[in-house]
PDB file of C-alpha atoms and ligand atoms in Angstrom:
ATOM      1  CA  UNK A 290       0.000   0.000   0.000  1.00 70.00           C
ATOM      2  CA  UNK A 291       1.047   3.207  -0.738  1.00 70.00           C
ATOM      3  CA  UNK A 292       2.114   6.139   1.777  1.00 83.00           C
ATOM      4  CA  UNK A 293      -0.197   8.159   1.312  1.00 95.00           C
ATOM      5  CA  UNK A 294      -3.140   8.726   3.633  1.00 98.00           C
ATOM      6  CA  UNK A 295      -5.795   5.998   2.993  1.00 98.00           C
ATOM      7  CA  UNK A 296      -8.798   8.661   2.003  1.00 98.00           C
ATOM      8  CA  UNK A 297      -6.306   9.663  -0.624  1.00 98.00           C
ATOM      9  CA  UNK A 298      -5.477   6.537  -1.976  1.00 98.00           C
ATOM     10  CA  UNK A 299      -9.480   5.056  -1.824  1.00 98.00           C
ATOM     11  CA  UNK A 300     -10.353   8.779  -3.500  1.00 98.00           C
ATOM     12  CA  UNK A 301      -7.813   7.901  -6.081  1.00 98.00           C
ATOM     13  CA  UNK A 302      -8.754   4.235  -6.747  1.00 98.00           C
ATOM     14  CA  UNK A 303     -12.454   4.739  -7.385  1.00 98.00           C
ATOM     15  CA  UNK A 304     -12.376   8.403  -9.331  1.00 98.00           C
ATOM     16  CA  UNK A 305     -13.272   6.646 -12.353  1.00 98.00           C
ATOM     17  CA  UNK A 306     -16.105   4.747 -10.541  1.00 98.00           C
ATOM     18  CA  UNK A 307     -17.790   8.195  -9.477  1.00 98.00           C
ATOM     19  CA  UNK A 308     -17.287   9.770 -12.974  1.00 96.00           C
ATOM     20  CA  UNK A 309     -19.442   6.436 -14.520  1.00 96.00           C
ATOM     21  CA  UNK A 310     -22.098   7.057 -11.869  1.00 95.00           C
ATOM     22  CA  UNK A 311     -22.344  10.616 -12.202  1.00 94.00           C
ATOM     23  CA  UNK A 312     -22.415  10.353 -15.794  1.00 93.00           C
ATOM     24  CA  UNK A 313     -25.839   8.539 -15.808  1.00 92.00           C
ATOM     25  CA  UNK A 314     -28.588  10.058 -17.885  1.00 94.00           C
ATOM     26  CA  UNK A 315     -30.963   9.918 -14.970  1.00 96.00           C
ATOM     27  CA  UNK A 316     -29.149  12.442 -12.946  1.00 96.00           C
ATOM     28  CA  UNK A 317     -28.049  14.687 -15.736  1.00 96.00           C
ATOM     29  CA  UNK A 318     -32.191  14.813 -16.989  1.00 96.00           C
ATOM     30  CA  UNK A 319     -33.105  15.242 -12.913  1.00 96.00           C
ATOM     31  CA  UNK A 320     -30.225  18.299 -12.525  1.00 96.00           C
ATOM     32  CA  UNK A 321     -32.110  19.639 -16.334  1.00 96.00           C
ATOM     33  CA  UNK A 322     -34.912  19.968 -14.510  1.00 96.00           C
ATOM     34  CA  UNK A 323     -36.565  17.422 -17.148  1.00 95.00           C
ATOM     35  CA  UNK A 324     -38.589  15.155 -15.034  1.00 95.00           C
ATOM     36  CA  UNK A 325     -41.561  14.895 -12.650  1.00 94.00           C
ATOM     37  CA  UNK A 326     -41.678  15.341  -9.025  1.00 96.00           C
ATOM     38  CA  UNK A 327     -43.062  11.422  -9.103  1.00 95.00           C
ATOM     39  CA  UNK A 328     -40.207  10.458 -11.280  1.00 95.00           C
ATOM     40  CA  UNK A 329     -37.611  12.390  -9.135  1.00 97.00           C
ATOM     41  CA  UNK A 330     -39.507  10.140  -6.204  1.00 97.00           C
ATOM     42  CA  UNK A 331     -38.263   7.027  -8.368  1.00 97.00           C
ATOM     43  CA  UNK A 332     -35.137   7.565  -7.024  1.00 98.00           C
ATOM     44  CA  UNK A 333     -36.136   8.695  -3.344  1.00 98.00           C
ATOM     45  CA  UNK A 334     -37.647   5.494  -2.982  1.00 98.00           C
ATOM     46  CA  UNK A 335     -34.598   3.121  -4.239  1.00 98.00           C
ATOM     47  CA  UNK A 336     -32.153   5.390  -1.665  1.00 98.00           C
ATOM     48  CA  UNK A 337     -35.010   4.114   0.917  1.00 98.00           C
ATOM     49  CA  UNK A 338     -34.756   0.621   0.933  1.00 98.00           C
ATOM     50  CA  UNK A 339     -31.038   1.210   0.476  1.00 98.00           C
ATOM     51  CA  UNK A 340     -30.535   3.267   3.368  1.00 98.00           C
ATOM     52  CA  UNK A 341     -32.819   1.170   5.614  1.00 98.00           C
ATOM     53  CA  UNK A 342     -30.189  -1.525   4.722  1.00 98.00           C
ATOM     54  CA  UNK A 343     -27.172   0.842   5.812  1.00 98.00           C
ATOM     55  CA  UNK A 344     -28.725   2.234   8.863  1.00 97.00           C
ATOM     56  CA  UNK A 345     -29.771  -0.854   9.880  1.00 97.00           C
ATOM     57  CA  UNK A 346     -25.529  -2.421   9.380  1.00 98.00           C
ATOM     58  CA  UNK A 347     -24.615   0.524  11.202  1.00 98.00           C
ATOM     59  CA  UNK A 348     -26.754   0.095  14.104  1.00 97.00           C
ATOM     60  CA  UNK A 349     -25.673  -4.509  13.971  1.00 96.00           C
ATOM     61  CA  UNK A 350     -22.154  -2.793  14.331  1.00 98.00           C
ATOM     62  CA  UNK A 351     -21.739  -0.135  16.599  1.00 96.00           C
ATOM     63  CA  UNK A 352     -19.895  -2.289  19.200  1.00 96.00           C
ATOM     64  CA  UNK A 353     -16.837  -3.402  16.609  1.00 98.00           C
ATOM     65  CA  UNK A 354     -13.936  -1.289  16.537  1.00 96.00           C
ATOM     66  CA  UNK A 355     -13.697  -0.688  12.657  1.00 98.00           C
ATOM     67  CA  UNK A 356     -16.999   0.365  12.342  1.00 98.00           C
ATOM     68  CA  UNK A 357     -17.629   2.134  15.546  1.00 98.00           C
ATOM     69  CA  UNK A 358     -16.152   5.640  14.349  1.00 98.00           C
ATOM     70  CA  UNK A 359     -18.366   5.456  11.032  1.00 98.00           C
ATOM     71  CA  UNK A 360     -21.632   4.899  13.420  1.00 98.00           C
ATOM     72  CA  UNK A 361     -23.020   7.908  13.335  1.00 97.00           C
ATOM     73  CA  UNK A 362     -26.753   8.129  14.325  1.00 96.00           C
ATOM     74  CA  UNK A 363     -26.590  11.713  12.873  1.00 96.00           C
ATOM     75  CA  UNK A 364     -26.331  10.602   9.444  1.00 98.00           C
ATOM     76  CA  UNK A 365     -28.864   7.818   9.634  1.00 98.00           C
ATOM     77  CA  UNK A 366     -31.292   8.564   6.780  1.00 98.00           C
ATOM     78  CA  UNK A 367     -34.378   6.633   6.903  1.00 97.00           C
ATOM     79  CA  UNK A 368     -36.800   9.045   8.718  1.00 97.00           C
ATOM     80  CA  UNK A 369     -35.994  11.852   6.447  1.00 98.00           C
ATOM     81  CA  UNK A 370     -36.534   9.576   3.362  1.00 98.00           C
ATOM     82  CA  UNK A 371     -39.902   8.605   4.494  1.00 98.00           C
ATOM     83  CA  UNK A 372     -40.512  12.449   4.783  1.00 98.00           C
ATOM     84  CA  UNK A 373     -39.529  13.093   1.395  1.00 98.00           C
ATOM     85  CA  UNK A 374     -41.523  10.159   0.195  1.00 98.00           C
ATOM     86  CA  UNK A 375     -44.714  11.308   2.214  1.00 98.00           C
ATOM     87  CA  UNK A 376     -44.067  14.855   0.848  1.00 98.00           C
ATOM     88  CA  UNK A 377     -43.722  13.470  -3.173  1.00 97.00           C
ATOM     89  CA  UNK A 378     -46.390  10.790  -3.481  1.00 97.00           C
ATOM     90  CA  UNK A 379     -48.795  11.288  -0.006  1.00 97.00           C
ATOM     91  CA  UNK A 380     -49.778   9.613   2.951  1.00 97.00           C
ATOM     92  CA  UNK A 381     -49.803   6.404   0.908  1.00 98.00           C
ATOM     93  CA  UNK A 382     -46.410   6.460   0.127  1.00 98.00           C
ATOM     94  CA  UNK A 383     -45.165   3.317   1.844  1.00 98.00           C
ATOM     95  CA  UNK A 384     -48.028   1.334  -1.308  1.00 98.00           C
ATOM     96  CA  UNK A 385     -46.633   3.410  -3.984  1.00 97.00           C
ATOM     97  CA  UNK A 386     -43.204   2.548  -3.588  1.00 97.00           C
ATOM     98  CA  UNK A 387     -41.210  -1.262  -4.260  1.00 98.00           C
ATOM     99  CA  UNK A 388     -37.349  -1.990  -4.587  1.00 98.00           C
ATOM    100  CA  UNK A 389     -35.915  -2.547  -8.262  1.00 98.00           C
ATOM    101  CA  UNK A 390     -33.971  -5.438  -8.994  1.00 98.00           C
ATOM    102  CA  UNK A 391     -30.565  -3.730  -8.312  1.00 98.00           C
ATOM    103  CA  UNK A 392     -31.518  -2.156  -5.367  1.00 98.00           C
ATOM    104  CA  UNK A 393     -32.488  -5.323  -3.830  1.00 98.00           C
ATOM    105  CA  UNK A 394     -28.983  -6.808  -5.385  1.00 98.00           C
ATOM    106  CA  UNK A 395     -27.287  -3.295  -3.443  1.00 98.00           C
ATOM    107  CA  UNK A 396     -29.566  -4.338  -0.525  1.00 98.00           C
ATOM    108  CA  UNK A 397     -28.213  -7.837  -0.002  1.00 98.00           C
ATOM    109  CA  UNK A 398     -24.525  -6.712  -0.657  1.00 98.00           C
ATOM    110  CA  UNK A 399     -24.982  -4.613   2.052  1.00 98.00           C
ATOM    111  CA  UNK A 400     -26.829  -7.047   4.554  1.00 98.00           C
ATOM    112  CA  UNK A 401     -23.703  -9.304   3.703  1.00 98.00           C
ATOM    113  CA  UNK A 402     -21.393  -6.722   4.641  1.00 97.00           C
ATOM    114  CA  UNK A 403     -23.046  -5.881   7.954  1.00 96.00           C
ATOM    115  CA  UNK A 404     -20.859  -8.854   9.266  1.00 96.00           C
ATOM    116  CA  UNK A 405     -17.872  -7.578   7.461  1.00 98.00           C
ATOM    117  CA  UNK A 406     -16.618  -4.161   8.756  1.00 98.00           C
ATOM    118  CA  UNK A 407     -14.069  -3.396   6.163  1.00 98.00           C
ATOM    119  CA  UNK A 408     -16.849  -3.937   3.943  1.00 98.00           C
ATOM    120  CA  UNK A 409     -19.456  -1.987   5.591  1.00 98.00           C
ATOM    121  CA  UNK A 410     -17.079   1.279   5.507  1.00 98.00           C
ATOM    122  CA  UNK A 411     -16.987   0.515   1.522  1.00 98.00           C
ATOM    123  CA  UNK A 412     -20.527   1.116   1.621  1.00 98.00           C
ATOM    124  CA  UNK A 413     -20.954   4.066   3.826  1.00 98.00           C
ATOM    125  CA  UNK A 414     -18.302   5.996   2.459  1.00 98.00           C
ATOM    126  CA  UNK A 415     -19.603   5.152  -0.890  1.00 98.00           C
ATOM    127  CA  UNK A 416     -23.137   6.891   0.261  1.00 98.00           C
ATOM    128  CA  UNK A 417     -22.214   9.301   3.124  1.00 98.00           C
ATOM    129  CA  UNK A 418     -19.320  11.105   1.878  1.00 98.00           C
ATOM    130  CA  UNK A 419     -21.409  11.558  -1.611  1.00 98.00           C
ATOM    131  CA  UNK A 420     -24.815  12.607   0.165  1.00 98.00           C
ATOM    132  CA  UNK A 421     -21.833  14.859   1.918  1.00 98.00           C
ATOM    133  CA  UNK A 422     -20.358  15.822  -1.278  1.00 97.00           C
ATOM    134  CA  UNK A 423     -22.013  16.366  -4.703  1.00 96.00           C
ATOM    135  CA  UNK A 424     -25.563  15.966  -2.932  1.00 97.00           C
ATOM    136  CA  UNK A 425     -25.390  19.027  -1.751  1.00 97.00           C
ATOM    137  CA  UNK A 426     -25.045  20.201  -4.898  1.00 97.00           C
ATOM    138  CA  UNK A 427     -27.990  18.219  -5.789  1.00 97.00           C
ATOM    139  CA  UNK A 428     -30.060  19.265  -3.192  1.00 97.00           C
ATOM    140  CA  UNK A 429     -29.623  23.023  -4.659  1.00 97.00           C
ATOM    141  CA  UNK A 430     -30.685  21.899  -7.519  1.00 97.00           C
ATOM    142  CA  UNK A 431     -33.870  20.290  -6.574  1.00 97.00           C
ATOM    143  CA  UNK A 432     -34.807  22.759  -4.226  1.00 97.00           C
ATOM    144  CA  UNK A 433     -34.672  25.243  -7.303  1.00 97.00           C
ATOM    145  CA  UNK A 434     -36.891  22.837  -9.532  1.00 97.00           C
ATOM    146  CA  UNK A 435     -38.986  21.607  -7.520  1.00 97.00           C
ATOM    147  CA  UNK A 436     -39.139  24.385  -4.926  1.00 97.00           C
ATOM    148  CA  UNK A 437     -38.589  21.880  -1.810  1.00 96.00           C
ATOM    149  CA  UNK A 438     -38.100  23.424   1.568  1.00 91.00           C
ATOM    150  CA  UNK A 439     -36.857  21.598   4.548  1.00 92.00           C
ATOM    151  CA  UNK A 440     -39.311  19.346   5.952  1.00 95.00           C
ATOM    152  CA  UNK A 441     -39.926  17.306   3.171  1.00 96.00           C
ATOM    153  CA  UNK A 442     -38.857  16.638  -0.145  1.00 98.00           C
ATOM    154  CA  UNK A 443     -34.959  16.928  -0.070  1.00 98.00           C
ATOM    155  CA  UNK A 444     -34.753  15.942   3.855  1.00 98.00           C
ATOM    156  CA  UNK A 445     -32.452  13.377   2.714  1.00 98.00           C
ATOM    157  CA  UNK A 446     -29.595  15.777   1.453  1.00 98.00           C
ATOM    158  CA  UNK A 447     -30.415  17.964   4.904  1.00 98.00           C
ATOM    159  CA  UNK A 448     -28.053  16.890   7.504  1.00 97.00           C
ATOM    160  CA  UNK A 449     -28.619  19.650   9.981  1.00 94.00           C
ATOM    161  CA  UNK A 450     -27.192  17.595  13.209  1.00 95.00           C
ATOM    162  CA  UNK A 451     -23.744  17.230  11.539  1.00 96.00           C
ATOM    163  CA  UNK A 452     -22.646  21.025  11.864  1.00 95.00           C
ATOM    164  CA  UNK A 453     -20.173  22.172   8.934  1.00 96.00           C
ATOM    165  CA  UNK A 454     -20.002  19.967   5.983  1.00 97.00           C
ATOM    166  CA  UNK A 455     -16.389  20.771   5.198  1.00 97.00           C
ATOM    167  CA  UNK A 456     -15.151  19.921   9.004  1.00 98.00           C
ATOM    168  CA  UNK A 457     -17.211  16.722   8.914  1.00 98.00           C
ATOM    169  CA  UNK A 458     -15.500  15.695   5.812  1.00 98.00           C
ATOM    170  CA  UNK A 459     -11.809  16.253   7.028  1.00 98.00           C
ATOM    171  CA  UNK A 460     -12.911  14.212  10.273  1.00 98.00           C
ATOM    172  CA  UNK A 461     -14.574  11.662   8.214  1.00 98.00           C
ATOM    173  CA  UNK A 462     -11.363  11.343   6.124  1.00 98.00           C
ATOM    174  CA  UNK A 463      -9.271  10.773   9.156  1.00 98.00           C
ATOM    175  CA  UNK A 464     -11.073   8.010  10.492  1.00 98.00           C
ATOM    176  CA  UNK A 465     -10.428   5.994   7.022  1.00 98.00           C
ATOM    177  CA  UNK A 466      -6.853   7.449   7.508  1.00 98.00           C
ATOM    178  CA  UNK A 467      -6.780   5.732  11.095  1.00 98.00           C
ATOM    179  CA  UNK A 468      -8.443   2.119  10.067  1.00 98.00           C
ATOM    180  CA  UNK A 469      -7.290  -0.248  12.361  1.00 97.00           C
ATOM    181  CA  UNK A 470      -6.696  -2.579   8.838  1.00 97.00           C
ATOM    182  CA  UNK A 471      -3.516  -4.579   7.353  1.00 97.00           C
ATOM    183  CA  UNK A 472      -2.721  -3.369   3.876  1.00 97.00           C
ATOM    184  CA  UNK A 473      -4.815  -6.844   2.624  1.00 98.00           C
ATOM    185  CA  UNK A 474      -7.498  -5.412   4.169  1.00 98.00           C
ATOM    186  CA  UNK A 475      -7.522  -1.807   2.568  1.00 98.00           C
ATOM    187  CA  UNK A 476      -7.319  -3.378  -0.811  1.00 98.00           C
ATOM    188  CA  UNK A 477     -10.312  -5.450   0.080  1.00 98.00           C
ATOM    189  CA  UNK A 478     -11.594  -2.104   0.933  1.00 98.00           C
ATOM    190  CA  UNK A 479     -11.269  -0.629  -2.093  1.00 98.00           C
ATOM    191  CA  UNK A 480     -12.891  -3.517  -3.797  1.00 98.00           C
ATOM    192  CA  UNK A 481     -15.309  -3.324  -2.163  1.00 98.00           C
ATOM    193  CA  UNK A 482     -15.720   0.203  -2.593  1.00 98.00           C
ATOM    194  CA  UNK A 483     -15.590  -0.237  -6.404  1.00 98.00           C
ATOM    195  CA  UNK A 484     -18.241  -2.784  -5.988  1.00 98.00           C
ATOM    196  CA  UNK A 485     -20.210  -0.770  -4.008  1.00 98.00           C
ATOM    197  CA  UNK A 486     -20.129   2.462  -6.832  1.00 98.00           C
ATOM    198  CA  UNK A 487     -20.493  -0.005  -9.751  1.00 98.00           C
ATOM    199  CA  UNK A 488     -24.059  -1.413  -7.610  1.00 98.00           C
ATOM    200  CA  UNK A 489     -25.193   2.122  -6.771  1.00 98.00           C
ATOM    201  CA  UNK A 490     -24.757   2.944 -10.386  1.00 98.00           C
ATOM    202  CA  UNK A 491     -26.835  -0.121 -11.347  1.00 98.00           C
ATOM    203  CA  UNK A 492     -29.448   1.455  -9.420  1.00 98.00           C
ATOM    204  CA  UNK A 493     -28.906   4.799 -11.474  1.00 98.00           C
ATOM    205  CA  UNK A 494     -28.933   3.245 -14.647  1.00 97.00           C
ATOM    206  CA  UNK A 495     -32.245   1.285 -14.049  1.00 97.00           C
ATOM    207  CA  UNK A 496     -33.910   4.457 -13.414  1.00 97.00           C
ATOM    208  CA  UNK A 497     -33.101   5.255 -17.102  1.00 94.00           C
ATOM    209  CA  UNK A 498     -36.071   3.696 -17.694  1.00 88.00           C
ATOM    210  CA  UNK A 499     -38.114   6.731 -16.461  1.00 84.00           C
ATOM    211  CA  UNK A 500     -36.608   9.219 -18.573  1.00 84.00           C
ATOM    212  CA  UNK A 501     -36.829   6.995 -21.535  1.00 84.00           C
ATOM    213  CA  UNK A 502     -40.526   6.404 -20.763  1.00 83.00           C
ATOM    214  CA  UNK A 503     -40.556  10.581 -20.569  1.00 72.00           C
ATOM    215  CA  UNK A 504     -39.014  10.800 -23.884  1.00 65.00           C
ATOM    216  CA  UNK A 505     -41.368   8.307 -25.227  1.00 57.00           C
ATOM    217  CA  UNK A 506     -44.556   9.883 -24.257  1.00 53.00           C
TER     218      UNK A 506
HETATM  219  C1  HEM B 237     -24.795  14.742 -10.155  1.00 71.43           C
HETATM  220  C2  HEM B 237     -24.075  13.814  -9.584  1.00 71.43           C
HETATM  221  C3  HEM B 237     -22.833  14.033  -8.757  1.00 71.43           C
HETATM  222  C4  HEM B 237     -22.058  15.139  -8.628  1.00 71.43           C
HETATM  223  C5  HEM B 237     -22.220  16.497  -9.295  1.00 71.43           C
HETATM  224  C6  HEM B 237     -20.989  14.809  -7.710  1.00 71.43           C
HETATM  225  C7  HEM B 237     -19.985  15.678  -7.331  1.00 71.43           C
HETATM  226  C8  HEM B 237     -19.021  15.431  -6.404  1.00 71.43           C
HETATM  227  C9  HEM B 237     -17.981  16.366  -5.992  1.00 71.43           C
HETATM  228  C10 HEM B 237     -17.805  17.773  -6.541  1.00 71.43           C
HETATM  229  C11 HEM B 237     -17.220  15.748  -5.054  1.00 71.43           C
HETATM  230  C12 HEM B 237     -15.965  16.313  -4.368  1.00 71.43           C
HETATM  231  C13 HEM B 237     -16.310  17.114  -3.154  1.00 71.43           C
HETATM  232  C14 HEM B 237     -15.139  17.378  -2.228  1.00 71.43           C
HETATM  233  O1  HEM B 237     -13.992  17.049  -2.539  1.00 71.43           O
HETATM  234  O2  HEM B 237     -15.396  17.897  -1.136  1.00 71.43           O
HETATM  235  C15 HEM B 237     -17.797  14.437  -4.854  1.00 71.43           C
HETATM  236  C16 HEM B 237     -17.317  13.517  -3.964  1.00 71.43           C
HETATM  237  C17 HEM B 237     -17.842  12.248  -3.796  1.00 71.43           C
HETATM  238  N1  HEM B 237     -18.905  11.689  -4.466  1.00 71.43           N
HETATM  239 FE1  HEM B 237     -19.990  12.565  -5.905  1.00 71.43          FE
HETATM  240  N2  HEM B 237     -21.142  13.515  -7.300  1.00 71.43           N
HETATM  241  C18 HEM B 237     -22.258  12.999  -7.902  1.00 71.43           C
HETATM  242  C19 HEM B 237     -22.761  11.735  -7.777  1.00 71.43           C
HETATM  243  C20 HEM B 237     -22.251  10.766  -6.933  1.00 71.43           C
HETATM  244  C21 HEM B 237     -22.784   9.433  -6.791  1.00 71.43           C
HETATM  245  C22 HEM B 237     -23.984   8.880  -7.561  1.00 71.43           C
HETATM  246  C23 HEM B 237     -22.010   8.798  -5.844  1.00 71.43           C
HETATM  247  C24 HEM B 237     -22.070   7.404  -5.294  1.00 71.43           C
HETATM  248  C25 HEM B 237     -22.868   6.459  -5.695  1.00 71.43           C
HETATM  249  C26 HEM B 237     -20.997   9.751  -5.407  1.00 71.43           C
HETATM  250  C27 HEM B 237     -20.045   9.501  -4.439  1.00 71.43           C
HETATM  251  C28 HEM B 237     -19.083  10.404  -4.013  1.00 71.43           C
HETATM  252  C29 HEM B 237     -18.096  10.128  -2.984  1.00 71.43           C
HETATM  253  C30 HEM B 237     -17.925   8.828  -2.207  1.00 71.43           C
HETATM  254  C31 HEM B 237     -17.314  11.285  -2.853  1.00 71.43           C
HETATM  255  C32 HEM B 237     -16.154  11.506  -1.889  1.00 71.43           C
HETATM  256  C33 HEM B 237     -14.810  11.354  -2.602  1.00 71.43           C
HETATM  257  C34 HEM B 237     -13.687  11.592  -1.625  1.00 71.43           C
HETATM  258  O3  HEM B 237     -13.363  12.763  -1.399  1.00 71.43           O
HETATM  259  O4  HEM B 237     -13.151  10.621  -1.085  1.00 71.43           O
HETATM  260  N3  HEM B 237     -21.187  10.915  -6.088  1.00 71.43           N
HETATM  261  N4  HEM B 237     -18.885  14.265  -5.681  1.00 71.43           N
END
């Protein structure tokens, strides 16, 4: 393994990764301001059986020592995704709403890892630090498009109890920097990580199918 700091070196490994999942033509037509508010929900609901998954490894591992520092109850993200879905599609969200066939793949990658620390970081740090990152600059976005205030709608990218983004980040990329791992074990990391982009993207990419339905009608 290289000397450089861990965050570094997992940034480096996967920048490729995050260009292929930003590049997806659902998020470019949802940042154009191209689809509905029930189409932008399309994705809402995939991140909530996702993150129901991840919140729900983080709490099965808050007593290991790998994990510990990435259990942060502050960035669990299920109650403001069921705000956002009760604020898109109504009080009947929860019958509107089902898992696609890569999000349940996503979901049982990361029920498997929630007996694998190494491989549960992959997976948060896949989510969090984007959510941290670039969804802020989605949540902009969305609020401008959509006209979304907090309390519903982009809850998700709100994460008020964390205090400044920027700090967070820095402190976030120090605890990768201080993984109690063997070298082995930060490649399997970044595997993993890869893994975890390339199943997140899967996700994107099967949401295609809205916008191509939009184009088609
Ligand atoms: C419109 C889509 C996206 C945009 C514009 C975007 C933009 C960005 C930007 C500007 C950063 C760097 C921020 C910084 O250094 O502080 C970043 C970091 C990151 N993004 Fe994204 N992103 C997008 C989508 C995604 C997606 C879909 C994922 C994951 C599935 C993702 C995961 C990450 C991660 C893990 C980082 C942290 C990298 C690191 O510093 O270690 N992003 N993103």
């Amino acid at each position: 393994m290289s000397e450089s700091p861990f965050s570094e070196v997992l940034r480096d490994a996967t920048r490729g990764d995050h260009g292929s999942a930003e590049d997806e033509s659902y998020l470019k037509a949802l940042m154009a301001g191209e689809l509905s508010r029930e189409a932008y929900g399309e994705m809402v609901a995939q991140h909530y059986f996702a993150y129901a998954a991840l919140d729900g490894a983080s709490r099965s591992l808050a007593g290991d020592p790998v994990a510990a520092p990435f259990v942060l109850p502050e960035l669990y993200r299920e109650e403001a995704l069921a705000r956002d879905l009760e604020t898109i599609y109504g009080a009947d969200w929860r019958s509107r709403i089902a898992p696609s066939k890569p999000t349940r793949t996503l979901v049982a990658r990361i029920n498997q890892v929630a007996t694998w620390p190494g491989g549960y970081v992959a997976h948060h740090y896949t989510r969090y630090m984007g959510d941290l990152s670039g969804g802020q600059f989605i949540r902009m976005e969305l609020q401008k498009i959509y006209g979304y205030q907090p309390g519903g709608g982009v809850d998700f990218y709100l994460f008020d109890e964390v205090g400044s983004l920027p700090r967070f980040k820095n402190e976030y990329r120090a605890r990768l920097d201080a993984l109690p791992v063997d070298d082995d074990e930060k490649r399997r990391i970044i595997r993993e990580t890869r893994l975890a982009y390339l199943l997140n993207t899967e996700v994107l990419g099967d949401l295609g199918r809205v916008v191509r339905a939009g184009l088609a009608a």
